[in-house]
Amino acid sequence: MAEIYAIPARVQEGGQQPISTMGAWLEARHRWRNDPSAFWLNITQSTIAWSTEPTVGLNGDYYSVKETPFSWFEDGQLNITESCLDRHVETQPNKTAIIWEGDEPGDVRKISYRDLHGSVCQAANCLSSMGVKSGDRVIIYMGMVPEAAVAMLACARIGAVHSVVFGGFSADALRDRIEDCGASVVITQDEGLRGGRRIPLKATTDDAVSGDSPVSKVLVYQRTKADIGWTEGRDVWWHEAVEASAPVCEATIVPAEHPLFILYTSGSTGRPKGVLHTCGGYITYTSYTHRTVFDLRDDDVYACVADVGWITGHSYIVYGPLANGATTLMFESTPLYPDAGRYWDMVERHKITIFYTAPTAIRALAAHGSDPVRKYDRTSLRVLGTVGEPINPDAWTWYHEVVGEGRCTIVDTWWQTETGGICITPIAPVTPPKPGSATLPLPGIEPVLVDPETQTEIRGPGQGHLCLGYPWPGQARTVYGDHARYISTYFSAYDGLYFTGDGCRRDADGYHWITGRIDDVLNVSGHRMGTAEFEAALVSNNAVAEAAVVGYPHPLKGQGVYAYIVLQDEAMATIEADLNGTVRTAIGAHARVDLFQIVPGLPKTRSGKVMRRILRKVAEGESDKLGDVSTLADPSVVEAIIAGAQT
Ligand code: WT7
């Protein structure tokens, strides 16, 4: 055990070396290309606290993955909480690990590494006493409170697999996820608090676990002291059970490829997939990318204002920053509460140096002008990040000029739930930026553009489907319980390549410009949602015979949701509120159709397949560019659709 605490001294050499020039970036890429396994072994050995150091890098590839998941560091053993907690308790126990900013401005908690370690051990012991064992699944359905991070780390401490479900999801969506992974415990709160509004997390959990459920225990953190339902024998208060547990808990050492968490994400078809990430590779990749991309320094105050319910929160609020011994902020509220100055008020009060948010928030704030920004002192800021969707050059420029006073580096980071961490991105402050471009791949990432017509690789400038050519440690290993779905989703479009689902253009300088999803996945305010999930929800309403959902450009949200509805019965004309109620029940409060169009029928081929291309063009306001419609079973529906278009 003692050996793991020797890490910081060795960090001087090897993988920790920051990339401080474009020459160093190029050199690192060459080093990686020459020997990818050696490249990543060097990084993980010099930065992660292994109890048995790995000697093997990658095992497997994008062909053999069809039979067995590839692995990284397979002979290594560790518990990732030793990288995130124990070694920092040894070297910097009093450093603030988490700054929590509650819903009301100034409602602040600061948690040191020593205290975080103690709380995680207590929660881990509590979970063990509830019968949770290594490999068991635990659902975390919480708001942005430090206890959500404690819960994640407590699972990891005992080898349990967490699945965080975003607090906006409905009882139906929560139940689906609980059942899919067979969770035995749910960790939740009495209520969440966001922008002055209360979110009934416990009541929703009660709904989701009613009747036949694999869940035997519900651990409830008290946030608002609201009156809530209580099931004796099943429900347990966090402040009673966790705080009464011993603050010492030996970490369960697991193999590198032991599962760390499952995170459900939307795809083109069917229900959300449980993307599985594993311990050794994920922690290596998130810590590496976090310190490299953001130019992390010891005294940084780092703030990512995402939610732990999404991958950004996992990788860049919790795991990456804590593995790096950084001070990471958790934010419970919204960018507009109590007003559009909230982020910058926090920057001033906490002296934030690195700030990471989504383009949708930047656009919403830019719409309020620069006064709410200029009211606050932002001289502490050094690096500004964005993630989740393409950032339009106007928003980029506003972020750079107004927020960053023209002084800060902007990093537009492209990645996905499945990639575990950032893949294509500028490196602060080194990479010369181009507003709107995610720029260049990190060392270890090989973007491949494929021409969908010819199925061949586009070398040099061009536009095509974005694939990645070689595995990296942070890549998802499988879809939980359904490896065949993992293969068909990511590895069957193009042989030997990981298919991202995004379109991308590469310019003459080798810079990457993400053009958005090319599949039936929507990106609404940075939230990833499947058109198939909307459609399933809509047709579950008795008024609806058929539904087709597509995205359309939306000035603030990036994409809006456009639903074409064929009614069961003409009499049911004004059902929009009703239908959004159905969607809210099936998916959650964050899912909402923006525009409805009642249509006499959907454009289908003679074999009955909906021609979504036509619906997309109409929704995008490009009815004049429909292309060939001669293969339709009934071309007359297209005229009706164009005539009634809502955009
Ligand atoms: C999809 C992944 C990665 C964490 C949050 C979203 C889009 C993400 C960018 C960017 C253009 C981006 C892609 C991707 N996306 N970052 N910087 N520029 N598009 O994770 O929910 O898994 O969504 O978000 O379309 O495929 P996610």
PDB file of N, CA, C and O and ligand atoms in Angstrom, residues 263-266 310-313 316 356 359 386-391 411-422 424-425 436-438 466 498 500-503 513-519 521-523 526-529, ligand 1:
ATOM      1  N   LEU A 263     -23.524   4.318 -17.860  1.00  0.00           N
ATOM      2  CA  LEU A 263     -24.244   5.569 -18.060  1.00  0.00           C
ATOM      3  C   LEU A 263     -25.130   5.397 -19.290  1.00  0.00           C
ATOM      4  O   LEU A 263     -24.645   5.029 -20.362  1.00  0.00           O
ATOM      5  N   TYR A 264     -26.409   5.636 -19.093  1.00  0.00           N
ATOM      6  CA  TYR A 264     -27.354   5.427 -20.191  1.00  0.00           C
ATOM      7  C   TYR A 264     -27.326   6.615 -21.133  1.00  0.00           C
ATOM      8  O   TYR A 264     -27.302   7.766 -20.685  1.00  0.00           O
ATOM      9  N   THR A 265     -27.309   6.323 -22.422  1.00  0.00           N
ATOM     10  CA  THR A 265     -27.305   7.406 -23.396  1.00  0.00           C
ATOM     11  C   THR A 265     -28.155   7.027 -24.593  1.00  0.00           C
ATOM     12  O   THR A 265     -28.355   5.846 -24.889  1.00  0.00           O
ATOM     13  N   SER A 266     -28.669   8.051 -25.272  1.00  0.00           N
ATOM     14  CA  SER A 266     -29.608   7.813 -26.368  1.00  0.00           C
ATOM     15  C   SER A 266     -28.899   7.511 -27.665  1.00  0.00           C
ATOM     16  O   SER A 266     -27.847   8.069 -27.957  1.00  0.00           O
ATOM     17  N   TRP A 310     -24.689  13.471 -16.431  1.00  0.00           N
ATOM     18  CA  TRP A 310     -24.164  13.263 -17.783  1.00  0.00           C
ATOM     19  C   TRP A 310     -22.682  12.921 -17.695  1.00  0.00           C
ATOM     20  O   TRP A 310     -22.043  13.117 -16.663  1.00  0.00           O
ATOM     21  N   ILE A 311     -22.107  12.487 -18.811  1.00  0.00           N
ATOM     22  CA  ILE A 311     -20.711  12.056 -18.795  1.00  0.00           C
ATOM     23  C   ILE A 311     -19.772  13.212 -18.435  1.00  0.00           C
ATOM     24  O   ILE A 311     -18.745  13.004 -17.787  1.00  0.00           O
ATOM     25  N   THR A 312     -20.105  14.432 -18.832  1.00  0.00           N
ATOM     26  CA  THR A 312     -19.228  15.562 -18.505  1.00  0.00           C
ATOM     27  C   THR A 312     -19.037  15.673 -17.001  1.00  0.00           C
ATOM     28  O   THR A 312     -17.932  15.925 -16.511  1.00  0.00           O
ATOM     29  N   GLY A 313     -20.118  15.468 -16.260  1.00  0.00           N
ATOM     30  CA  GLY A 313     -20.024  15.519 -14.810  1.00  0.00           C
ATOM     31  C   GLY A 313     -19.175  14.387 -14.252  1.00  0.00           C
ATOM     32  O   GLY A 313     -18.403  14.578 -13.310  1.00  0.00           O
ATOM     33  N   TYR A 316     -15.338  15.167 -15.784  1.00  0.00           N
ATOM     34  CA  TYR A 316     -14.681  16.461 -15.563  1.00  0.00           C
ATOM     35  C   TYR A 316     -15.242  17.277 -14.410  1.00  0.00           C
ATOM     36  O   TYR A 316     -14.891  18.441 -14.268  1.00  0.00           O
ATOM     37  N   TYR A 356     -15.790  25.668 -17.416  1.00  0.00           N
ATOM     38  CA  TYR A 356     -16.154  24.731 -18.493  1.00  0.00           C
ATOM     39  C   TYR A 356     -17.677  24.657 -18.571  1.00  0.00           C
ATOM     40  O   TYR A 356     -18.333  24.312 -17.583  1.00  0.00           O
ATOM     41  N   PRO A 359     -22.163  25.382 -25.081  1.00  0.00           N
ATOM     42  CA  PRO A 359     -22.548  26.483 -25.973  1.00  0.00           C
ATOM     43  C   PRO A 359     -23.973  26.982 -25.733  1.00  0.00           C
ATOM     44  O   PRO A 359     -24.230  28.184 -25.833  1.00  0.00           O
ATOM     45  N   THR A 386     -15.686  24.667 -23.665  1.00  0.00           N
ATOM     46  CA  THR A 386     -17.065  24.368 -24.059  1.00  0.00           C
ATOM     47  C   THR A 386     -17.153  22.914 -24.483  1.00  0.00           C
ATOM     48  O   THR A 386     -16.167  22.307 -24.912  1.00  0.00           O
ATOM     49  N   VAL A 387     -18.355  22.362 -24.372  1.00  0.00           N
ATOM     50  CA  VAL A 387     -18.586  20.970 -24.724  1.00  0.00           C
ATOM     51  C   VAL A 387     -20.064  20.724 -24.980  1.00  0.00           C
ATOM     52  O   VAL A 387     -20.906  21.413 -24.437  1.00  0.00           O
ATOM     53  N   GLY A 388     -20.354  19.746 -25.817  1.00  0.00           N
ATOM     54  CA  GLY A 388     -21.716  19.246 -25.950  1.00  0.00           C
ATOM     55  C   GLY A 388     -22.324  19.433 -27.314  1.00  0.00           C
ATOM     56  O   GLY A 388     -23.202  18.686 -27.718  1.00  0.00           O
ATOM     57  N   GLU A 389     -21.888  20.434 -28.040  1.00  0.00           N
ATOM     58  CA  GLU A 389     -22.459  20.707 -29.357  1.00  0.00           C
ATOM     59  C   GLU A 389     -21.511  21.668 -30.068  1.00  0.00           C
ATOM     60  O   GLU A 389     -20.648  22.267 -29.423  1.00  0.00           O
ATOM     61  N   PRO A 390     -21.681  21.811 -31.361  1.00  0.00           N
ATOM     62  CA  PRO A 390     -20.840  22.773 -32.062  1.00  0.00           C
ATOM     63  C   PRO A 390     -21.098  24.170 -31.504  1.00  0.00           C
ATOM     64  O   PRO A 390     -22.223  24.510 -31.157  1.00  0.00           O
ATOM     65  N   ILE A 391     -20.048  24.959 -31.352  1.00  0.00           N
ATOM     66  CA  ILE A 391     -20.248  26.340 -30.900  1.00  0.00           C
ATOM     67  C   ILE A 391     -20.167  27.252 -32.120  1.00  0.00           C
ATOM     68  O   ILE A 391     -19.198  27.198 -32.877  1.00  0.00           O
ATOM     69  N   VAL A 411     -11.165  26.456 -25.138  1.00  0.00           N
ATOM     70  CA  VAL A 411     -11.010  25.089 -25.636  1.00  0.00           C
ATOM     71  C   VAL A 411     -12.385  24.511 -25.964  1.00  0.00           C
ATOM     72  O   VAL A 411     -13.223  24.330 -25.088  1.00  0.00           O
ATOM     73  N   ASP A 412     -12.607  24.280 -27.249  1.00  0.00           N
ATOM     74  CA  ASP A 412     -13.857  23.679 -27.742  1.00  0.00           C
ATOM     75  C   ASP A 412     -13.595  22.175 -27.800  1.00  0.00           C
ATOM     76  O   ASP A 412     -12.904  21.696 -28.695  1.00  0.00           O
ATOM     77  N   THR A 413     -14.119  21.455 -26.831  1.00  0.00           N
ATOM     78  CA  THR A 413     -13.747  20.048 -26.642  1.00  0.00           C
ATOM     79  C   THR A 413     -14.799  19.116 -27.233  1.00  0.00           C
ATOM     80  O   THR A 413     -15.945  19.106 -26.792  1.00  0.00           O
ATOM     81  N   TRP A 414     -14.402  18.328 -28.210  1.00  0.00           N
ATOM     82  CA  TRP A 414     -15.334  17.340 -28.785  1.00  0.00           C
ATOM     83  C   TRP A 414     -15.102  15.977 -28.149  1.00  0.00           C
ATOM     84  O   TRP A 414     -13.964  15.490 -28.104  1.00  0.00           O
ATOM     85  N   TRP A 415     -16.187  15.373 -27.703  1.00  0.00           N
ATOM     86  CA  TRP A 415     -16.141  13.999 -27.212  1.00  0.00           C
ATOM     87  C   TRP A 415     -17.553  13.494 -27.009  1.00  0.00           C
ATOM     88  O   TRP A 415     -18.511  14.156 -27.392  1.00  0.00           O
ATOM     89  N   GLN A 416     -17.705  12.320 -26.432  1.00  0.00           N
ATOM     90  CA  GLN A 416     -19.017  11.679 -26.293  1.00  0.00           C
ATOM     91  C   GLN A 416     -19.055  10.828 -25.020  1.00  0.00           C
ATOM     92  O   GLN A 416     -18.003  10.461 -24.488  1.00  0.00           O
ATOM     93  N   THR A 417     -20.254  10.448 -24.610  1.00  0.00           N
ATOM     94  CA  THR A 417     -20.405   9.504 -23.495  1.00  0.00           C
ATOM     95  C   THR A 417     -19.520   8.288 -23.732  1.00  0.00           C
ATOM     96  O   THR A 417     -18.853   7.798 -22.823  1.00  0.00           O
ATOM     97  N   GLU A 418     -19.507   7.815 -24.957  1.00  0.00           N
ATOM     98  CA  GLU A 418     -18.785   6.591 -25.292  1.00  0.00           C
ATOM     99  C   GLU A 418     -17.270   6.767 -25.287  1.00  0.00           C
ATOM    100  O   GLU A 418     -16.543   5.790 -25.144  1.00  0.00           O
ATOM    101  N   THR A 419     -16.800   8.004 -25.509  1.00  0.00           N
ATOM    102  CA  THR A 419     -15.352   8.177 -25.576  1.00  0.00           C
ATOM    103  C   THR A 419     -14.744   8.357 -24.179  1.00  0.00           C
ATOM    104  O   THR A 419     -13.530   8.327 -24.033  1.00  0.00           O
ATOM    105  N   GLY A 420     -15.588   8.576 -23.174  1.00  0.00           N
ATOM    106  CA  GLY A 420     -15.134   8.667 -21.792  1.00  0.00           C
ATOM    107  C   GLY A 420     -14.473   9.989 -21.464  1.00  0.00           C
ATOM    108  O   GLY A 420     -14.590  10.485 -20.349  1.00  0.00           O
ATOM    109  N   GLY A 421     -13.765  10.549 -22.409  1.00  0.00           N
ATOM    110  CA  GLY A 421     -13.075  11.819 -22.196  1.00  0.00           C
ATOM    111  C   GLY A 421     -12.902  12.549 -23.517  1.00  0.00           C
ATOM    112  O   GLY A 421     -13.261  12.045 -24.592  1.00  0.00           O
ATOM    113  N   ILE A 422     -12.290  13.723 -23.401  1.00  0.00           N
ATOM    114  CA  ILE A 422     -12.107  14.625 -24.543  1.00  0.00           C
ATOM    115  C   ILE A 422     -11.193  13.983 -25.594  1.00  0.00           C
ATOM    116  O   ILE A 422     -10.174  13.385 -25.247  1.00  0.00           O
ATOM    117  N   ILE A 424     -11.048  15.411 -29.428  1.00  0.00           N
ATOM    118  CA  ILE A 424     -10.589  16.417 -30.395  1.00  0.00           C
ATOM    119  C   ILE A 424     -10.762  17.775 -29.733  1.00  0.00           C
ATOM    120  O   ILE A 424     -11.864  18.128 -29.307  1.00  0.00           O
ATOM    121  N   THR A 425      -9.682  18.529 -29.632  1.00  0.00           N
ATOM    122  CA  THR A 425      -9.717  19.735 -28.793  1.00  0.00           C
ATOM    123  C   THR A 425      -8.435  20.551 -28.936  1.00  0.00           C
ATOM    124  O   THR A 425      -7.381  19.988 -29.209  1.00  0.00           O
ATOM    125  N   GLY A 436     -15.207  27.988 -33.640  1.00  0.00           N
ATOM    126  CA  GLY A 436     -16.141  27.030 -34.227  1.00  0.00           C
ATOM    127  C   GLY A 436     -15.508  25.702 -34.546  1.00  0.00           C
ATOM    128  O   GLY A 436     -16.209  24.748 -34.899  1.00  0.00           O
ATOM    129  N   SER A 437     -14.189  25.599 -34.396  1.00  0.00           N
ATOM    130  CA  SER A 437     -13.526  24.329 -34.689  1.00  0.00           C
ATOM    131  C   SER A 437     -13.003  23.699 -33.401  1.00  0.00           C
ATOM    132  O   SER A 437     -12.407  24.378 -32.563  1.00  0.00           O
ATOM    133  N   ALA A 438     -13.229  22.387 -33.275  1.00  0.00           N
ATOM    134  CA  ALA A 438     -12.660  21.646 -32.135  1.00  0.00           C
ATOM    135  C   ALA A 438     -11.176  21.374 -32.382  1.00  0.00           C
ATOM    136  O   ALA A 438     -10.515  20.741 -31.566  1.00  0.00           O
ATOM    137  N   LEU A 466     -17.408  10.998 -39.169  1.00  0.00           N
ATOM    138  CA  LEU A 466     -16.264  10.959 -38.259  1.00  0.00           C
ATOM    139  C   LEU A 466     -16.156   9.596 -37.574  1.00  0.00           C
ATOM    140  O   LEU A 466     -17.080   9.164 -36.884  1.00  0.00           O
ATOM    141  N   TYR A 498     -14.201   2.825 -35.243  1.00  0.00           N
ATOM    142  CA  TYR A 498     -15.263   3.214 -34.310  1.00  0.00           C
ATOM    143  C   TYR A 498     -16.037   4.359 -34.961  1.00  0.00           C
ATOM    144  O   TYR A 498     -15.477   5.418 -35.276  1.00  0.00           O
ATOM    145  N   THR A 500     -18.630   7.364 -34.838  1.00  0.00           N
ATOM    146  CA  THR A 500     -19.090   8.267 -33.770  1.00  0.00           C
ATOM    147  C   THR A 500     -20.542   8.714 -33.921  1.00  0.00           C
ATOM    148  O   THR A 500     -21.134   9.192 -32.960  1.00  0.00           O
ATOM    149  N   GLY A 501     -21.083   8.636 -35.149  1.00  0.00           N
ATOM    150  CA  GLY A 501     -22.425   9.183 -35.386  1.00  0.00           C
ATOM    151  C   GLY A 501     -22.409  10.655 -35.767  1.00  0.00           C
ATOM    152  O   GLY A 501     -23.447  11.241 -36.049  1.00  0.00           O
ATOM    153  N   ASP A 502     -21.228  11.274 -35.792  1.00  0.00           N
ATOM    154  CA  ASP A 502     -21.117  12.693 -36.145  1.00  0.00           C
ATOM    155  C   ASP A 502     -20.583  12.875 -37.566  1.00  0.00           C
ATOM    156  O   ASP A 502     -19.808  12.050 -38.054  1.00  0.00           O
ATOM    157  N   GLY A 503     -20.998  13.978 -38.163  1.00  0.00           N
ATOM    158  CA  GLY A 503     -20.387  14.415 -39.406  1.00  0.00           C
ATOM    159  C   GLY A 503     -19.264  15.390 -39.077  1.00  0.00           C
ATOM    160  O   GLY A 503     -19.280  16.033 -38.024  1.00  0.00           O
ATOM    161  N   TRP A 513     -14.017  20.355 -37.898  1.00  0.00           N
ATOM    162  CA  TRP A 513     -15.245  21.125 -37.699  1.00  0.00           C
ATOM    163  C   TRP A 513     -16.400  20.137 -37.640  1.00  0.00           C
ATOM    164  O   TRP A 513     -16.772  19.551 -38.672  1.00  0.00           O
ATOM    165  N   ILE A 514     -16.926  19.919 -36.438  1.00  0.00           N
ATOM    166  CA  ILE A 514     -18.021  18.957 -36.272  1.00  0.00           C
ATOM    167  C   ILE A 514     -19.290  19.577 -36.863  1.00  0.00           C
ATOM    168  O   ILE A 514     -19.649  20.707 -36.520  1.00  0.00           O
ATOM    169  N   THR A 515     -19.961  18.833 -37.728  1.00  0.00           N
ATOM    170  CA  THR A 515     -21.159  19.389 -38.365  1.00  0.00           C
ATOM    171  C   THR A 515     -22.442  18.899 -37.698  1.00  0.00           C
ATOM    172  O   THR A 515     -23.527  19.297 -38.081  1.00  0.00           O
ATOM    173  N   GLY A 516     -22.331  18.054 -36.691  1.00  0.00           N
ATOM    174  CA  GLY A 516     -23.526  17.571 -35.984  1.00  0.00           C
ATOM    175  C   GLY A 516     -23.793  16.106 -36.267  1.00  0.00           C
ATOM    176  O   GLY A 516     -23.077  15.468 -37.051  1.00  0.00           O
ATOM    177  N   ARG A 517     -24.825  15.580 -35.625  1.00  0.00           N
ATOM    178  CA  ARG A 517     -25.143  14.154 -35.758  1.00  0.00           C
ATOM    179  C   ARG A 517     -25.648  13.861 -37.157  1.00  0.00           C
ATOM    180  O   ARG A 517     -26.397  14.640 -37.731  1.00  0.00           O
ATOM    181  N   ILE A 518     -25.246  12.714 -37.657  1.00  0.00           N
ATOM    182  CA  ILE A 518     -25.765  12.317 -38.955  1.00  0.00           C
ATOM    183  C   ILE A 518     -26.763  11.169 -38.788  1.00  0.00           C
ATOM    184  O   ILE A 518     -27.320  10.668 -39.749  1.00  0.00           O
ATOM    185  N   ASP A 519     -27.000  10.785 -37.546  1.00  0.00           N
ATOM    186  CA  ASP A 519     -27.974   9.712 -37.295  1.00  0.00           C
ATOM    187  C   ASP A 519     -29.249  10.319 -36.685  1.00  0.00           C
ATOM    188  O   ASP A 519     -29.426  11.524 -36.681  1.00  0.00           O
ATOM    189  N   VAL A 521     -30.192  11.028 -33.817  1.00  0.00           N
ATOM    190  CA  VAL A 521     -29.992  11.492 -32.444  1.00  0.00           C
ATOM    191  C   VAL A 521     -30.109  13.014 -32.454  1.00  0.00           C
ATOM    192  O   VAL A 521     -29.576  13.678 -33.334  1.00  0.00           O
ATOM    193  N   LEU A 522     -30.849  13.550 -31.484  1.00  0.00           N
ATOM    194  CA  LEU A 522     -31.004  14.997 -31.375  1.00  0.00           C
ATOM    195  C   LEU A 522     -30.051  15.537 -30.323  1.00  0.00           C
ATOM    196  O   LEU A 522     -29.710  14.833 -29.373  1.00  0.00           O
ATOM    197  N   ASN A 523     -29.640  16.779 -30.497  1.00  0.00           N
ATOM    198  CA  ASN A 523     -28.819  17.444 -29.497  1.00  0.00           C
ATOM    199  C   ASN A 523     -29.521  18.754 -29.148  1.00  0.00           C
ATOM    200  O   ASN A 523     -29.381  19.753 -29.825  1.00  0.00           O
ATOM    201  N   GLY A 526     -27.570  20.742 -25.708  1.00  0.00           N
ATOM    202  CA  GLY A 526     -26.499  19.867 -25.242  1.00  0.00           C
ATOM    203  C   GLY A 526     -27.000  18.560 -24.649  1.00  0.00           C
ATOM    204  O   GLY A 526     -26.214  17.725 -24.234  1.00  0.00           O
ATOM    205  N   HIS A 527     -28.310  18.363 -24.590  1.00  0.00           N
ATOM    206  CA  HIS A 527     -28.865  17.086 -24.121  1.00  0.00           C
ATOM    207  C   HIS A 527     -29.073  16.159 -25.302  1.00  0.00           C
ATOM    208  O   HIS A 527     -29.691  16.527 -26.291  1.00  0.00           O
ATOM    209  N   ARG A 528     -28.550  14.962 -25.139  1.00  0.00           N
ATOM    210  CA  ARG A 528     -28.640  14.001 -26.236  1.00  0.00           C
ATOM    211  C   ARG A 528     -29.915  13.186 -26.082  1.00  0.00           C
ATOM    212  O   ARG A 528     -30.165  12.592 -25.036  1.00  0.00           O
ATOM    213  N   MET A 529     -30.756  13.184 -27.119  1.00  0.00           N
ATOM    214  CA  MET A 529     -32.032  12.478 -27.048  1.00  0.00           C
ATOM    215  C   MET A 529     -32.311  11.766 -28.361  1.00  0.00           C
ATOM    216  O   MET A 529     -31.981  12.263 -29.433  1.00  0.00           O
TER     217      MET A 529
HETATM  218  C1  WT7 B   1     -22.406  14.294 -28.937  1.00  0.00           C
HETATM  219  C2  WT7 B   1     -22.131  13.456 -27.726  1.00  0.00           C
HETATM  220  C3  WT7 B   1     -19.224  14.985 -24.487  1.00  0.00           C
HETATM  221  C4  WT7 B   1     -19.975  15.350 -23.324  1.00  0.00           C
HETATM  222  C5  WT7 B   1     -21.315  15.940 -23.570  1.00  0.00           C
HETATM  223  C6  WT7 B   1     -22.089  15.306 -24.671  1.00  0.00           C
HETATM  224  C7  WT7 B   1     -21.875  16.435 -29.680  1.00  0.00           C
HETATM  225  C8  WT7 B   1     -20.044  17.073 -28.064  1.00  0.00           C
HETATM  226  C9  WT7 B   1     -19.054  18.678 -29.154  1.00  0.00           C
HETATM  227  C10 WT7 B   1     -18.254  19.743 -29.685  1.00  0.00           C
HETATM  228  C11 WT7 B   1     -19.542  19.646 -31.632  1.00  0.00           C
HETATM  229  C12 WT7 B   1     -20.095  18.169 -29.951  1.00  0.00           C
HETATM  230  C13 WT7 B   1     -21.543  15.437 -30.766  1.00  0.00           C
HETATM  231  C14 WT7 B   1     -21.347  14.147 -30.006  1.00  0.00           C
HETATM  232  N1  WT7 B   1     -20.701  17.191 -29.246  1.00  0.00           N
HETATM  233  N2  WT7 B   1     -19.057  17.966 -28.005  1.00  0.00           N
HETATM  234  N3  WT7 B   1     -17.256  20.299 -28.976  1.00  0.00           N
HETATM  235  N4  WT7 B   1     -18.539  20.182 -30.920  1.00  0.00           N
HETATM  236  N5  WT7 B   1     -20.340  18.655 -31.189  1.00  0.00           N
HETATM  237  O1  WT7 B   1     -21.987  13.907 -24.647  1.00  0.00           O
HETATM  238  O2  WT7 B   1     -24.407  13.302 -24.687  1.00  0.00           O
HETATM  239  O3  WT7 B   1     -22.648  11.639 -25.392  1.00  0.00           O
HETATM  240  O4  WT7 B   1     -23.196  13.624 -26.822  1.00  0.00           O
HETATM  241  O5  WT7 B   1     -22.395  15.674 -28.579  1.00  0.00           O
HETATM  242  O6  WT7 B   1     -22.633  15.337 -31.642  1.00  0.00           O
HETATM  243  O7  WT7 B   1     -21.569  12.990 -30.783  1.00  0.00           O
HETATM  244  P1  WT7 B   1     -23.103  13.047 -25.354  1.00  0.00           P
END
